[in-house]
Amino acid sequence: MMKKEMILPSSSVRSGQYAASRPPVFAALKGYCLRSKAVHSLSAFYSRLLETRVTPLQTLHLLHAQLAFVLMVFPIPFSPFVRFLFLGWFALTVAQCRRAGLK
């Protein structure tokens, strides 16, 4: 009888969860957005509006949730299936905002 084992390299395992690798293009785009003056000023606006400190990464999460919400309620005749997909997308973005520390 053979013993079956699977070994993952330590770089791909982060705190018990598999770390999904992203293409370098997305990492570069995210870095550019986080350094952007527009995101920093929008983050300052959100900080004043919410009366708590909002980081640029949290600002990107809020923008993502706002985009999902607008597409979900925008009055374009989408099929009910597409509306349901937008609802799921919006729910996922809200969950990401909660994990990012926004309430």
One Martini backbone bead per residue (centre of mass of N, CA, C, O) as a GRO file, in nm:
protein
  103
    1MET     BB    1   0.096   0.037   0.023
    2MET     BB    2   0.048   0.372  -0.056
    3LYS     BB    3   0.150   0.689   0.024
    4LYS     BB    4  -0.027   0.996   0.008
    5GLU     BB    5   0.120   1.310  -0.089
    6MET     BB    6   0.113   1.673  -0.037
    7ILE     BB    7   0.326   1.944  -0.143
    8LEU     BB    8   0.361   2.277  -0.051
    9PRO     BB    9   0.488   2.558  -0.091
   10SER     BB   10   0.543   2.816   0.132
   11SER     BB   11   0.463   3.055  -0.069
   12SER     BB   12   0.150   2.929  -0.116
   13VAL     BB   13   0.121   2.948   0.200
   14ARG     BB   14  -0.133   3.130   0.395
   15SER     BB   15  -0.274   3.064   0.680
   16GLY     BB   16  -0.412   2.789   0.543
   17GLN     BB   17  -0.420   2.935   0.265
   18TYR     BB   18  -0.441   2.974  -0.060
   19ALA     BB   19  -0.244   3.171  -0.265
   20ALA     BB   20  -0.331   3.375  -0.508
   21SER     BB   21  -0.202   3.442  -0.805
   22ARG     BB   22  -0.099   3.733  -0.968
   23PRO     BB   23  -0.056   3.921  -1.208
   24PRO     BB   24   0.166   4.179  -1.259
   25VAL     BB   25  -0.038   4.379  -1.375
   26PHE     BB   26  -0.225   4.398  -1.125
   27ALA     BB   27  -0.009   4.489  -0.925
   28ALA     BB   28   0.066   4.749  -1.075
   29LEU     BB   29  -0.218   4.876  -1.074
   30LYS     BB   30  -0.255   4.879  -0.769
   31GLY     BB   31  -0.005   5.052  -0.706
   32TYR     BB   32  -0.093   5.296  -0.870
   33CYS     BB   33  -0.361   5.349  -0.721
   34LEU     BB   34  -0.236   5.380  -0.429
   35ARG     BB   35  -0.051   5.638  -0.538
   36SER     BB   36  -0.276   5.808  -0.610
   37LYS     BB   37  -0.407   6.120  -0.570
   38ALA     BB   38  -0.709   6.057  -0.606
   39VAL     BB   39  -0.728   5.837  -0.387
   40HIS     BB   40  -0.629   6.014  -0.152
   41SER     BB   41  -0.855   6.229  -0.172
   42LEU     BB   42  -1.090   6.026  -0.146
   43SER     BB   43  -0.999   5.919   0.130
   44ALA     BB   44  -1.034   6.192   0.275
   45PHE     BB   45  -1.334   6.216   0.217
   46TYR     BB   46  -1.423   5.953   0.359
   47SER     BB   47  -1.309   6.029   0.635
   48ARG     BB   48  -1.498   6.272   0.678
   49LEU     BB   49  -1.770   6.124   0.628
   50LEU     BB   50  -1.710   5.870   0.844
   51GLU     BB   51  -1.521   5.953   1.089
   52THR     BB   52  -1.269   5.786   0.969
   53ARG     BB   53  -1.010   5.608   0.877
   54VAL     BB   54  -0.915   5.587   0.525
   55THR     BB   55  -0.771   5.393   0.312
   56PRO     BB   56  -0.684   5.334  -0.009
   57LEU     BB   57  -0.782   5.038  -0.007
   58GLN     BB   58  -1.065   5.101   0.105
   59THR     BB   59  -1.142   5.283  -0.130
   60LEU     BB   60  -1.138   5.061  -0.346
   61HIS     BB   61  -1.361   4.896  -0.214
   62LEU     BB   62  -1.582   5.114  -0.229
   63LEU     BB   63  -1.576   5.148  -0.538
   64HIS     BB   64  -1.652   4.858  -0.603
   65ALA     BB   65  -1.929   4.863  -0.458
   66GLN     BB   66  -2.049   5.100  -0.619
   67LEU     BB   67  -2.036   4.968  -0.898
   68ALA     BB   68  -2.213   4.723  -0.832
   69PHE     BB   69  -2.464   4.885  -0.750
   70VAL     BB   70  -2.513   5.044  -1.010
   71LEU     BB   71  -2.543   4.792  -1.195
   72MET     BB   72  -2.785   4.670  -1.036
   73VAL     BB   73  -2.984   4.952  -1.059
   74PHE     BB   74  -2.968   5.007  -1.343
   75PRO     BB   75  -3.196   5.105  -1.614
   76ILE     BB   76  -3.136   4.821  -1.765
   77PRO     BB   77  -3.241   4.554  -1.969
   78PHE     BB   78  -3.191   4.295  -1.789
   79SER     BB   79  -3.173   3.998  -1.699
   80PRO     BB   80  -3.236   3.820  -1.419
   81PHE     BB   81  -2.962   3.675  -1.417
   82VAL     BB   82  -2.783   3.930  -1.426
   83ARG     BB   83  -2.899   4.056  -1.170
   84PHE     BB   84  -2.808   3.823  -0.989
   85LEU     BB   85  -2.506   3.860  -1.044
   86PHE     BB   86  -2.491   4.152  -0.933
   87LEU     BB   87  -2.582   4.077  -0.649
   88GLY     BB   88  -2.344   3.889  -0.589
   89TRP     BB   89  -2.123   4.098  -0.637
   90PHE     BB   90  -2.217   4.294  -0.417
   91ALA     BB   91  -2.191   4.097  -0.180
   92LEU     BB   92  -1.884   4.054  -0.213
   93THR     BB   93  -1.799   4.353  -0.173
   94VAL     BB   94  -1.911   4.381   0.112
   95ALA     BB   95  -1.733   4.159   0.233
   96GLN     BB   96  -1.465   4.300   0.163
   97CYS     BB   97  -1.517   4.550   0.334
   98ARG     BB   98  -1.533   4.404   0.604
   99ARG     BB   99  -1.239   4.278   0.585
  100ALA     BB  100  -1.109   4.581   0.557
  101GLY     BB  101  -1.273   4.746   0.807
  102LEU     BB  102  -1.558   4.805   0.711
  103LYS     BB  103  -1.905   4.914   0.834
   0.00000   0.00000   0.00000
